[in-house]
Structures are given as C-alpha cells and as structure tokens.
Amino acid sequence: MTDSLKNCRRTHYSKQVTSDIKDEEVVLMGWIHEMRDLGGIIFVLLRDRDGVTQITAPSKKISTELFEDLRKLKKESVIAVRGKVQESGKAPGGVEVIPEELKLLSESKLPLPLDTTEKTRAEIDTRLDSRFIDLRKHSVSAIFKIKSRMLHSVRNFLESQDYTEINTPKIGASATEGGTELFPITYFEREAFLGQSPQLYKQMMMASGFDSVYEIAPIFRAEEHDTLRHLNEVTSIDVETAFTDHIDAMNLLERLVVDAVTQVKKYCQDELDTIGFDLQIPKTPFPRIEYDEMVDMVNSVGVHMEHGEDMPRAAEKAMGEIMDGYYFITGWPTSIKPFYVMPDPENPLKSCAFDLMFQDLEISSGAMRVHDHDLLVEKIKKQGLNPDSFNRYLAAFEYGMPPHAGWGLGAERFTMTLTGLKNIRETVLFPRDRRRLTP
RNA sequence: GCCCUGGUGGUGUAGGGGCUAUCAUGCAGGCCUGUCGAGCCUGCGACUCGGGUUCAAAUCCCGGCCAGGGCGCCA
C-alpha cells in the first residue's frame, strides 16, 4: 500500500537544501537514489530533478515507527519526506535532513533494469530500452536540459530578428523530390509520405510576403544508414529569408550558433560540469573554405578525393583533423547539390551552397535558392525529375518570388557539438534508427 | 546494404569441446550509530535463438535476430 499525496506538497528541491535554510522545515519529493542502513542509523539519499539530498535517520532521534518505515524503503521508490534541515560536517554537502514524516508514494520493482547510481555502466541499447530510468541519471538528463536551452536560444534569437515561426505539413503526396528515401504511409485510400524536409514549403512561404520564417520540427529519412551520426527521425531547425543571399544566410547562421553556445554556457554550466564537457565559445567569423580549397587540403594529407565529388567520410575526418571547431565549406559544385540551389552567376558549375561543419561533422547546409521559375524547371529536368509533379511548388515562382536564401540545421548534431557526445542517439529521448522503433 | 568483431545472472564482464562457469555490481537475509563506490557474513541469479558436427557444444560450423566498430547511402 502506498500513501496518497493529499495536500502534501514539495517545498524545496534538493539543490535548494543548503546551510542557508538550516533549522527550517522542508518537504522533499523524489526517488530513493541509495539506501545505507548501518543498523542504528539509516541514510537515505533522495534524488530529484537536479540534486541529491541525504536524509539522515538516527534511531534515537526519531520515532521507532518512522525508523522502521525508512528501513523498509527500496531503491527508486518515490517518497515524500518532511523534516528539518541540519548542518553537519559529516553529511555530503554539509547539510542533511532529519525526517519527521515519510510518505511512500510509489514503490519500485527490483532488481532495476539498469543501475541509476552508475557503479556499473550500461550499454546504450540497454539504456534506451529503459530510457525513463536512464533519464533519472543526472548525467543523462543534463544532455536534454542543454538541448532545451539551445532550442530556447534559437527561438529567442530568431524572434529577436523578426522571424515568424511556421508549421508545415509532415505528410505529403510527393515521392518525386528525388534524393533521399521516403517513408511511405497509408493516407486513407492513397499512398503518402513522411516529410524529408520543409524545404519546398519554406520557399513557398517566400512568395507569401512573410519575408523571414523558421520552423523547428521533425524530418524523416528512410535511409538504411547505421552510423553514430544518423537517425531516421531528427529535428530540423529550418530558416528561410527573402531578399537575401547565401552570404547573409551564413552570417545569420553563424550569429545564431554563437548565441546558442553562449546561452548554453551561461545557463547550463552545472549540466556541462555534470557531463564533464568544457564548452568553448567559438570565435567569429567562422573560417570559410572554398570547396576546391577543401579538396586540395584533403588530398594534401593523403586522403584521395576528386574535384566534383561529394565528401567521402574519409575527407570529413581529414578536415576534422585539420580544422578546429566550426567552419563553412562554400562554393560546392552545382552538380552535387539539389535543383533549388542557385548556381554561381560568375561560374554556373559552382553553386551558392554552403555547409556548416563542426570538425568532421556536417551540422547544417544551406544556399541561396533559385527564384527564377524557368531556371528552376530546367534544373528539375536536369536532375531527371518531372516538373509536373512540382506544379503547386512551381506556381509560387510564377507570381512574384523574391530572391531568398536559407538553411537547415540539425538540432541533434548541433547538440552533439554542445555536449561533446559521439553518438547521436544520446541526444534524442527516444531515438528512431534502422532497428529501433520502440519505446 | 557491405566488411570486421561480438552476444555469458537484472547490469557490466572473465573463460572458450567434458569442471560445481570467473569477477564486480545487484537482489534476499543477517551484523553494525556517520555512511558518502560504506564494510563484514550467508545465500540467489546467466552461456542470444534455430539447425548441424560430435560419445559430449556455452565453446566448433551454418543461418536468423540483436549489438559494437568501419564504410556506403544521406536531393
């Protein structure tokens, strides 16, 4: 039998239990992190959102009934404790709580699927199977507090620049955009697909007079990739701005990244300490390396790469060795970029596309877009696609489409750069990869 | 999808044709009034699945599933 909450409410979080409130009565609520029963004295470590407080129960100072109730507690059960804050040099952090009342709110089954005290580490697969318990570890929840702060910063920054947040459909009819594999779904009597990118919708919004838009939403890619930096469902931070070019887009992206890093460092220092990551605020401007220059750099360290081909993984790694932190690669060949990318007016074999890299990881890619209807149709045809299936998209270019540019930034890959994590799965609560569809 | 490596108690591991299957953590019980990776004693708990080879398979072989690493794919 467990107790009910009734009108009992938490007064403090563990973090707030310091010597500043000694002798005060507090009500703490949380999970039992560890129990140490020494016979005549029991130590209960109560863990809540971002801290752990020691509940100290000496048999001679509390009632026999309460003492016996405390002795029966099990790891990871949920409790509420009313007690008095006491200073003690012998307690962790110099303070402890002497209990006066205990409520057992929810009992935990034992043994646990993994060790929340991290004495024995668990593999990522085991952790993801029991993600709700894995997230009880402060070293894991810290990642998501950092990700949350990053997303807040991005929204604040874009709102401060007068961007409008939009929502575009994630279900669509098109299977003909080319490129990545799509997930087919059943849409009543028809086949439909999950959205791979809000790209075409963002561009249609450029013809709407909104000028500056952004969307933070999931995108789905049905590629059978199986790496530490790919997932089949990720969050894309997508931005599009009218009356601007790719240089403006890069400048905006650079400012947004620096702002987010600065905010994370300012508001998440505890979390960064918890995961043991020394986050550095990058210097601006980020280095901008021409594609051709990048190919030469890669070749000069003995990694073969042809001019005109997309970066093989070995080339990314080579660049990661040479470069430190964030940098842009610009002037990509038109032939390896999608149809909506604007060719360089000086040299149409090159494009106004850029990638933002962090060492060996591509975290964003963007471009100035084609806004001329006829050129766009021509480019769609050149990529072996049928312009007819882009009717609704192409119509937006026929009645006054301003020049525009934008980018998509991978929220999880960006989080990897903010936490130093090497496995993208660590940055998603419930990741979806080639094999994992639950929980 | 390809290549390499692996799958042993709840968790993390050692071992590698015949043994009572190693260790840590955990769990259960006991002792202990200052623990903080508490300590001590007793106990519990495992060879990924299917097929094959063999007198005998956790161990060798084949396949499935899953995982780790690498690559490819990623308009």
Coordinates of C-alpha atoms (C1' of nucleotides) in Angstrom, one line a residue:
Chain A
M1 CA 0.0 0.0 0.0
T2 CA 1.3 3.4 -0.9
D3 CA 0.3 6.8 0.6
S4 CA -1.6 9.5 -1.2
L5 CA -0.3 12.9 -1.8
K6 CA -3.4 14.7 -0.3
N7 CA -2.3 18.3 0.5
C8 CA 1.3 17.5 0.9
R9 CA 3.5 19.5 -1.5
R10 CA 7.2 19.8 -2.2
T11 CA 8.6 23.0 -0.6
H12 CA 12.2 22.6 -1.9
Y13 CA 14.3 20.9 -4.5
S14 CA 17.5 19.1 -3.3
K15 CA 19.5 21.9 -4.9
Q16 CA 17.9 24.4 -2.6
V17 CA 18.7 22.5 0.6
T18 CA 21.8 24.4 1.7
S19 CA 23.0 25.7 5.0
D20 CA 21.2 29.0 4.2
I21 CA 18.0 27.3 5.3
K22 CA 19.3 25.4 8.3
D23 CA 16.8 24.5 11.0
E24 CA 13.9 25.1 8.6
E25 CA 11.3 22.5 7.9
V26 CA 11.2 21.3 4.3
V27 CA 9.2 18.8 2.3
L28 CA 11.3 17.0 -0.4
M29 CA 9.9 14.7 -3.0
G30 CA 11.8 12.3 -5.3
W31 CA 13.3 8.9 -5.8
I32 CA 15.4 6.9 -3.5
H33 CA 18.8 7.0 -5.1
E34 CA 20.6 4.9 -2.4
M35 CA 20.0 3.4 1.0
R36 CA 22.6 2.8 3.6
D37 CA 21.3 1.0 6.7
L38 CA 24.0 0.9 9.4
G39 CA 21.8 -0.6 12.0
G40 CA 21.4 2.3 14.4
I41 CA 21.4 5.0 11.7
I42 CA 19.9 5.0 8.3
F43 CA 21.0 7.2 5.4
V44 CA 18.5 7.7 2.6
L45 CA 19.7 9.5 -0.5
L46 CA 16.8 11.3 -2.1
R47 CA 17.2 12.3 -5.7
D48 CA 15.1 14.9 -7.5
R49 CA 15.3 16.8 -10.7
D50 CA 18.9 18.1 -10.4
G51 CA 20.2 17.1 -7.0
V52 CA 20.5 14.6 -4.2
T53 CA 19.9 15.2 -0.5
Q54 CA 20.8 13.0 2.4
I55 CA 18.0 12.1 4.7
T56 CA 19.7 11.0 8.0
A57 CA 17.7 8.9 10.5
P58 CA 19.5 8.2 13.8
S59 CA 17.3 5.7 15.7
K60 CA 17.5 7.7 18.9
K61 CA 16.3 10.9 17.4
I62 CA 13.2 9.7 15.5
S63 CA 10.2 7.5 16.3
T64 CA 10.6 3.7 16.1
E65 CA 7.7 3.6 13.6
L66 CA 9.3 6.1 11.3
F67 CA 12.7 4.4 11.6
E68 CA 11.2 1.0 10.7
D69 CA 9.3 2.5 7.7
L70 CA 12.5 4.1 6.5
R71 CA 14.4 0.7 6.8
K72 CA 11.8 -0.9 4.5
L73 CA 12.3 1.5 1.7
K74 CA 13.7 0.3 -1.6
K75 CA 15.8 1.9 -4.3
E76 CA 14.0 4.1 -6.8
S77 CA 10.7 4.1 -4.9
V78 CA 9.1 7.5 -4.9
I79 CA 8.8 9.2 -1.5
A80 CA 7.9 12.5 0.2
V81 CA 9.9 13.4 3.3
R82 CA 9.0 16.2 5.8
G83 CA 11.9 17.0 8.0
K84 CA 14.3 19.6 9.4
V85 CA 17.4 20.8 7.7
Q86 CA 20.5 20.3 9.8
E87 CA 24.1 21.4 9.2
S88 CA 26.7 18.7 9.6
G89 CA 30.3 18.4 8.6
K90 CA 29.7 14.7 8.2
A91 CA 27.0 15.0 5.6
P92 CA 27.6 15.3 1.9
G93 CA 27.5 19.0 1.0
G94 CA 27.5 19.8 4.7
V95 CA 23.7 19.6 5.1
E96 CA 21.2 16.8 5.8
V97 CA 17.5 16.4 6.6
I98 CA 16.3 14.8 9.8
P99 CA 13.0 13.2 8.9
E100 CA 9.8 13.7 10.8
E101 CA 7.3 12.3 8.4
L102 CA 7.5 9.9 5.4
K103 CA 5.1 9.1 2.6
L104 CA 5.8 6.2 0.3
L105 CA 4.1 7.5 -2.9
S106 CA 5.1 4.7 -5.3
E107 CA 7.1 1.5 -4.8
S108 CA 9.7 0.4 -7.3
K109 CA 10.1 -3.1 -8.5
L110 CA 13.5 -4.7 -8.0
P111 CA 16.0 -5.5 -9.5
L112 CA 16.2 -2.4 -11.7
P113 CA 16.8 -2.8 -15.4
L114 CA 19.9 -0.7 -15.0
D115 CA 22.0 0.9 -12.3
T116 CA 20.9 4.6 -11.6
T117 CA 24.0 5.1 -9.4
E118 CA 26.3 4.4 -12.4
K119 CA 28.5 2.0 -10.4
T120 CA 28.1 -0.4 -13.3
R121 CA 27.6 1.3 -16.6
A122 CA 25.1 0.1 -19.1
E123 CA 25.3 -0.1 -22.9
I124 CA 23.3 2.4 -24.9
D125 CA 21.0 -0.3 -26.1
T126 CA 20.1 -1.4 -22.6
R127 CA 19.7 2.3 -21.6
L128 CA 17.4 3.1 -24.5
D129 CA 15.2 0.1 -23.7
S130 CA 14.6 1.5 -20.2
R131 CA 15.0 5.2 -21.2
F132 CA 12.8 6.5 -18.5
I133 CA 15.1 5.1 -15.8
D134 CA 18.2 6.1 -17.8
L135 CA 17.0 9.7 -17.8
R136 CA 16.9 9.6 -14.0
K137 CA 20.7 9.8 -14.1
H138 CA 21.7 13.5 -13.9
S139 CA 24.5 12.8 -16.4
V140 CA 21.7 11.9 -18.9
S141 CA 19.1 14.5 -18.1
A142 CA 21.8 17.2 -18.4
I143 CA 22.0 16.5 -22.1
F144 CA 18.3 17.3 -22.6
K145 CA 18.5 20.4 -20.5
I146 CA 21.3 21.6 -22.7
K147 CA 19.3 20.7 -25.8
S148 CA 16.3 22.5 -24.4
R149 CA 18.3 25.6 -23.7
M150 CA 19.8 25.5 -27.2
L151 CA 16.3 25.4 -28.7
H152 CA 15.1 28.2 -26.5
S153 CA 18.1 30.3 -27.6
V154 CA 17.4 29.6 -31.2
R155 CA 13.8 30.7 -30.9
N156 CA 14.7 33.8 -28.9
F157 CA 17.4 34.7 -31.4
L158 CA 15.2 34.3 -34.4
E159 CA 12.2 36.1 -32.8
S160 CA 14.6 39.0 -32.0
Q161 CA 15.4 39.1 -35.7
D162 CA 11.7 39.3 -36.6
Y163 CA 11.4 35.8 -37.8
T164 CA 7.9 34.2 -37.8
E165 CA 7.6 30.6 -36.6
I166 CA 5.7 28.4 -39.0
N167 CA 4.4 24.9 -39.1
T168 CA 4.4 22.9 -42.4
P169 CA 2.9 19.5 -43.1
K170 CA 4.8 16.4 -42.3
I171 CA 2.5 14.3 -44.5
G172 CA 2.7 14.8 -48.2
A173 CA 1.9 13.3 -51.6
S174 CA 5.2 13.7 -53.3
A175 CA 7.5 10.8 -53.8
T176 CA 9.3 12.6 -56.6
E177 CA 11.6 15.1 -55.0
G178 CA 14.4 12.8 -55.6
G179 CA 17.4 12.2 -53.4
T180 CA 16.7 10.6 -50.1
E181 CA 14.4 7.6 -49.5
L182 CA 11.0 8.5 -48.0
F183 CA 8.8 6.6 -45.6
P184 CA 5.5 5.6 -47.3
I185 CA 2.4 5.7 -45.2
T186 CA -1.3 4.9 -45.9
Y187 CA -3.4 8.1 -46.2
F188 CA -7.0 6.8 -46.5
E189 CA -7.2 5.3 -49.9
R190 CA -3.9 6.8 -51.1
E191 CA -0.2 6.4 -50.5
A192 CA 1.5 9.3 -48.9
F193 CA 5.0 10.0 -47.5
L194 CA 6.5 11.5 -44.3
G195 CA 8.3 14.8 -44.9
Q196 CA 12.0 14.6 -45.6
S197 CA 12.4 18.4 -45.3
P198 CA 10.2 21.5 -45.1
Q199 CA 12.3 23.0 -48.0
L200 CA 9.6 23.4 -50.6
Y201 CA 7.1 24.8 -48.1
K202 CA 9.7 27.3 -46.7
Q203 CA 10.2 28.5 -50.3
M204 CA 6.5 28.8 -51.0
M205 CA 6.4 31.0 -47.9
M206 CA 8.8 33.3 -49.5
A207 CA 6.1 34.1 -52.1
S208 CA 3.7 34.9 -49.3
G209 CA 5.2 38.1 -48.0
F210 CA 6.3 36.8 -44.6
D211 CA 9.9 37.5 -45.6
S212 CA 11.6 35.7 -42.7
V213 CA 10.4 32.3 -41.4
Y214 CA 11.6 29.4 -39.4
E215 CA 10.4 26.0 -38.4
I216 CA 11.7 23.6 -35.7
A217 CA 10.2 20.2 -36.5
P218 CA 10.9 16.6 -37.2
I219 CA 12.0 15.3 -40.5
F220 CA 12.0 11.7 -41.7
R221 CA 14.6 9.9 -43.8
A222 CA 14.2 6.3 -44.8
E223 CA 17.9 5.7 -45.4
E224 CA 19.3 2.5 -44.0
H225 CA 22.2 4.2 -42.5
D226 CA 23.7 2.8 -39.4
T227 CA 26.2 5.2 -38.0
L228 CA 26.8 7.3 -34.9
R229 CA 25.6 10.5 -36.6
H230 CA 22.4 9.4 -38.5
L231 CA 18.9 8.8 -37.3
N232 CA 15.7 8.2 -39.3
E233 CA 13.8 10.9 -37.4
V234 CA 15.6 14.0 -36.4
T235 CA 14.7 17.6 -35.5
S236 CA 15.5 20.2 -38.2
I237 CA 15.9 23.9 -37.4
D238 CA 14.9 25.4 -40.8
V239 CA 15.2 29.0 -41.7
E240 CA 14.4 30.9 -44.9
T241 CA 14.8 34.7 -45.6
A242 CA 13.5 36.7 -48.5
F243 CA 15.6 39.4 -50.2
T244 CA 18.9 37.9 -49.0
D245 CA 21.6 35.7 -50.4
H246 CA 23.8 32.9 -49.2
I247 CA 26.3 35.2 -47.6
D248 CA 23.5 36.7 -45.4
A249 CA 22.4 33.2 -44.6
M250 CA 25.8 32.2 -43.4
N251 CA 26.1 35.3 -41.3
L252 CA 22.8 34.7 -39.7
L253 CA 23.7 31.0 -39.0
E254 CA 27.0 32.0 -37.6
R255 CA 25.4 34.5 -35.2
L256 CA 22.7 32.0 -34.2
V257 CA 25.3 29.3 -33.4
V258 CA 27.4 31.7 -31.3
D259 CA 24.4 33.0 -29.5
A260 CA 23.2 29.4 -28.6
V261 CA 26.6 28.3 -27.4
T262 CA 26.9 31.5 -25.3
Q263 CA 23.4 30.9 -23.8
V264 CA 24.2 27.2 -23.0
K265 CA 27.4 28.2 -21.4
K266 CA 25.7 30.8 -19.4
Y267 CA 22.6 28.9 -18.2
C268 CA 23.8 25.3 -18.3
Q269 CA 27.2 25.4 -16.5
D270 CA 26.0 22.8 -13.9
E271 CA 24.9 20.5 -16.7
L272 CA 28.1 20.9 -18.6
D273 CA 30.0 20.1 -15.4
T274 CA 27.9 17.1 -14.8
I275 CA 28.7 15.6 -18.2
G276 CA 32.3 16.9 -17.9
F277 CA 32.4 18.9 -21.1
D278 CA 34.4 22.1 -21.5
L279 CA 32.3 24.1 -23.9
Q280 CA 34.2 26.8 -25.8
I281 CA 32.5 29.8 -27.2
P282 CA 33.7 29.9 -30.9
K283 CA 35.4 32.9 -32.4
T284 CA 33.8 34.7 -35.3
P285 CA 33.9 34.9 -38.2
F286 CA 34.0 31.1 -38.7
P287 CA 36.6 30.1 -41.3
R288 CA 35.1 29.9 -44.8
I289 CA 36.8 27.4 -47.1
E290 CA 36.1 27.1 -50.8
Y291 CA 35.1 23.6 -51.9
D292 CA 38.1 23.4 -54.3
E293 CA 40.5 24.5 -51.5
M294 CA 38.9 21.8 -49.2
V295 CA 39.6 19.1 -51.8
D296 CA 43.2 20.2 -52.0
M297 CA 43.6 20.2 -48.2
V298 CA 42.1 16.7 -48.0
N299 CA 44.4 15.4 -50.8
S300 CA 47.5 17.1 -49.2
V301 CA 47.1 14.9 -46.2
G302 CA 46.9 11.7 -48.3
V303 CA 43.2 11.2 -48.5
H304 CA 42.0 10.8 -52.1
M305 CA 39.1 12.9 -53.3
E306 CA 38.2 14.1 -56.8
H307 CA 37.2 17.6 -57.6
G308 CA 33.4 17.5 -58.2
E309 CA 32.5 14.6 -55.9
D310 CA 30.7 14.8 -52.6
M311 CA 32.8 14.5 -49.4
P312 CA 33.5 10.9 -48.6
R313 CA 33.6 10.1 -44.9
A314 CA 37.4 9.9 -45.0
A315 CA 37.5 13.5 -46.3
E316 CA 35.3 14.7 -43.5
K317 CA 37.6 13.1 -41.0
A318 CA 40.7 14.6 -42.6
M319 CA 39.1 18.1 -42.4
G320 CA 38.2 17.3 -38.8
E321 CA 41.8 16.7 -38.1
I322 CA 42.9 20.0 -39.8
M323 CA 40.1 22.3 -38.5
D324 CA 39.1 23.0 -35.0
G325 CA 35.5 23.9 -34.2
Y326 CA 33.0 25.4 -36.7
Y327 CA 33.8 26.3 -40.3
F328 CA 32.0 26.7 -43.5
I329 CA 32.6 25.0 -46.8
T330 CA 31.4 27.2 -49.7
G331 CA 31.3 27.1 -53.5
W332 CA 30.0 23.5 -53.9
P333 CA 29.7 22.1 -57.4
T334 CA 26.2 22.7 -58.8
S335 CA 26.1 19.0 -60.0
I336 CA 26.1 17.5 -56.5
K337 CA 23.6 20.0 -55.0
P338 CA 19.8 19.8 -55.3
F339 CA 17.8 21.6 -58.0
Y340 CA 16.7 24.5 -55.9
V341 CA 20.2 25.7 -55.2
M342 CA 21.3 28.8 -57.1
P343 CA 24.2 28.4 -59.5
D344 CA 27.0 31.0 -59.1
P345 CA 26.3 33.7 -61.7
E346 CA 30.0 34.0 -62.4
N347 CA 30.5 30.3 -62.9
P348 CA 27.4 28.1 -63.2
L349 CA 29.3 24.9 -62.5
K350 CA 29.7 26.2 -59.0
S351 CA 26.8 27.0 -56.7
C352 CA 25.8 29.4 -53.9
A353 CA 25.6 26.5 -51.4
F354 CA 27.4 26.1 -48.2
D355 CA 27.8 23.5 -45.4
L356 CA 28.5 24.3 -41.8
M357 CA 30.9 21.8 -40.3
F358 CA 32.0 21.2 -36.8
Q359 CA 35.3 19.3 -37.1
D360 CA 34.3 16.2 -39.0
L361 CA 30.5 16.6 -38.6
E362 CA 28.2 18.4 -41.0
I363 CA 25.7 20.2 -38.9
S364 CA 23.9 22.5 -41.4
S365 CA 23.6 23.0 -45.1
G366 CA 22.1 25.9 -46.9
A367 CA 22.1 28.1 -50.0
M368 CA 20.8 30.9 -51.9
R369 CA 17.8 29.4 -53.8
V370 CA 16.8 29.6 -57.5
H371 CA 13.9 32.1 -57.6
D372 CA 13.5 32.2 -61.4
H373 CA 10.7 29.9 -62.5
D374 CA 12.1 28.8 -65.9
L375 CA 15.6 28.1 -64.5
L376 CA 14.0 26.1 -61.7
V377 CA 12.1 24.0 -64.2
E378 CA 15.2 23.5 -66.3
K379 CA 17.1 22.3 -63.2
I380 CA 14.4 19.9 -62.1
K381 CA 14.5 18.4 -65.6
K382 CA 18.3 18.2 -65.5
Q383 CA 18.1 16.1 -62.3
G384 CA 15.9 13.6 -64.0
L385 CA 12.7 14.7 -62.2
N386 CA 9.3 15.5 -63.6
P387 CA 8.3 19.2 -63.3
D388 CA 4.6 18.2 -63.5
S389 CA 4.9 16.7 -60.0
F390 CA 6.1 20.0 -58.7
N391 CA 3.1 22.1 -60.0
R392 CA 2.0 23.5 -56.7
Y393 CA 5.5 24.4 -55.7
L394 CA 6.4 25.9 -59.1
A395 CA 3.3 28.0 -59.2
A396 CA 4.7 30.0 -56.3
F397 CA 7.5 31.1 -58.6
E398 CA 5.2 32.5 -61.3
Y399 CA 3.5 35.4 -59.5
G400 CA 6.4 37.3 -58.0
M401 CA 9.0 35.4 -56.0
P402 CA 11.7 37.4 -54.2
P403 CA 15.3 36.2 -54.2
H404 CA 15.8 34.2 -51.0
A405 CA 18.2 32.0 -49.1
G406 CA 18.1 29.7 -46.1
W407 CA 19.4 26.7 -44.3
G408 CA 18.6 23.7 -42.2
L409 CA 20.4 23.0 -39.0
G410 CA 20.3 19.5 -37.4
A411 CA 19.2 20.0 -33.8
E412 CA 20.7 16.7 -32.7
R413 CA 24.0 17.2 -34.4
F414 CA 24.2 20.7 -33.1
T415 CA 23.6 19.2 -29.6
M416 CA 26.4 16.8 -30.1
T417 CA 28.7 19.8 -30.6
L418 CA 27.4 21.4 -27.4
T419 CA 27.9 18.2 -25.3
G420 CA 30.9 16.5 -26.9
L421 CA 28.8 13.4 -27.4
K422 CA 29.8 11.0 -30.2
N423 CA 26.6 9.0 -30.6
I424 CA 23.6 11.0 -31.9
R425 CA 21.3 8.5 -30.1
E426 CA 22.4 10.1 -26.8
T427 CA 20.8 13.4 -27.9
V428 CA 17.3 12.1 -28.6
L429 CA 15.0 10.9 -25.8
F430 CA 13.5 8.1 -27.9
P431 CA 15.7 7.7 -31.0
R432 CA 14.5 6.0 -34.2
D433 CA 17.2 4.2 -36.1
R434 CA 17.4 1.3 -38.6
R435 CA 16.3 -1.2 -36.0
R436 CA 14.8 0.7 -33.1
L437 CA 11.0 1.6 -33.2
T438 CA 10.3 1.3 -29.5
P439 CA 10.0 2.7 -26.9
Chain B
rG1 C1' 23.1 -2.8 -47.9
rC2 C1' 28.5 -4.4 -47.4
rC3 C1' 33.1 -5.7 -44.3
rC4 C1' 35.1 -6.8 -39.3
rU5 C1' 34.1 -8.1 -34.2
rG6 C1' 30.8 -9.8 -30.7
rG7 C1' 26.0 -11.8 -27.8
rU8 C1' 27.6 -15.4 -20.7
rG9 C1' 23.0 -13.8 -14.0
rG10 C1' 18.8 -7.6 -13.6
rU11 C1' 23.5 -4.6 -15.2
rG12 C1' 28.7 -4.7 -16.7
rU13 C1' 32.3 -8.7 -17.6
rA14 C1' 36.2 -13.4 -17.5
rG15 C1' 36.5 -18.0 -19.8
rG16 C1' 36.3 -20.8 -24.7
rG17 C1' 34.7 -29.2 -26.8
rG18 C1' 33.7 -32.9 -20.9
rC19 C1' 34.8 -28.9 -14.3
rU20 C1' 30.4 -27.0 -9.3
rA21 C1' 31.0 -21.5 -15.5
rU22 C1' 35.0 -16.1 -13.2
rC23 C1' 34.6 -11.3 -11.1
rA24 C1' 32.1 -6.8 -9.9
rU25 C1' 27.6 -4.6 -9.1
rG26 C1' 22.6 -6.0 -7.9
rC27 C1' 18.9 -8.8 -5.1
rA28 C1' 17.4 -11.6 -0.4
rG29 C1' 18.7 -12.4 4.8
rG30 C1' 22.0 -11.2 9.0
rC31 C1' 25.7 -7.8 11.9
rC32 C1' 26.9 -2.7 12.5
rU33 C1' 25.1 4.9 15.1
rG34 C1' 28.2 8.9 10.4
rU35 C1' 27.7 6.3 5.7
rC36 C1' 29.1 9.2 1.3
rG37 C1' 31.7 3.5 -4.7
rA38 C1' 30.2 2.1 3.3
rG39 C1' 32.2 -2.6 5.5
rC40 C1' 31.7 -7.8 7.0
rC41 C1' 29.0 -12.8 6.9
rU42 C1' 25.4 -16.2 4.3
rG43 C1' 22.5 -17.0 0.1
rC44 C1' 20.2 -16.1 -5.0
rG45 C1' 20.7 -15.4 -10.1
rA46 C1' 23.4 -16.5 -16.7
rC47 C1' 26.0 -19.2 -21.5
rU48 C1' 21.0 -14.9 -27.9
rC49 C1' 17.6 -18.2 -31.0
rG50 C1' 17.2 -22.2 -34.7
rG51 C1' 19.7 -26.1 -37.2
rG52 C1' 24.2 -29.1 -37.8
rU53 C1' 29.0 -31.8 -36.3
rU54 C1' 30.4 -34.8 -32.0
rC55 C1' 30.0 -40.1 -27.3
rA56 C1' 29.7 -34.9 -25.4
rA57 C1' 28.5 -27.9 -27.6
rA58 C1' 28.1 -22.0 -23.7
rU59 C1' 32.7 -23.3 -26.6
rC60 C1' 33.3 -25.7 -33.4
rC61 C1' 30.2 -24.9 -38.3
rC62 C1' 25.7 -22.7 -40.9
rG63 C1' 21.6 -19.4 -40.7
rG64 C1' 18.3 -15.8 -38.1
rC65 C1' 17.9 -11.8 -34.7
rC66 C1' 20.5 -8.1 -32.0
rA67 C1' 24.7 -5.2 -30.7
rG68 C1' 29.8 -2.6 -31.2
rG69 C1' 33.3 -0.6 -34.9
rG70 C1' 34.1 0.9 -40.0
rC71 C1' 32.1 2.0 -44.9
rG72 C1' 28.2 3.0 -48.2
rC73 C1' 23.6 5.6 -48.6
rC74 C1' 22.2 10.6 -46.7
rA75 C1' 18.0 15.8 -53.3

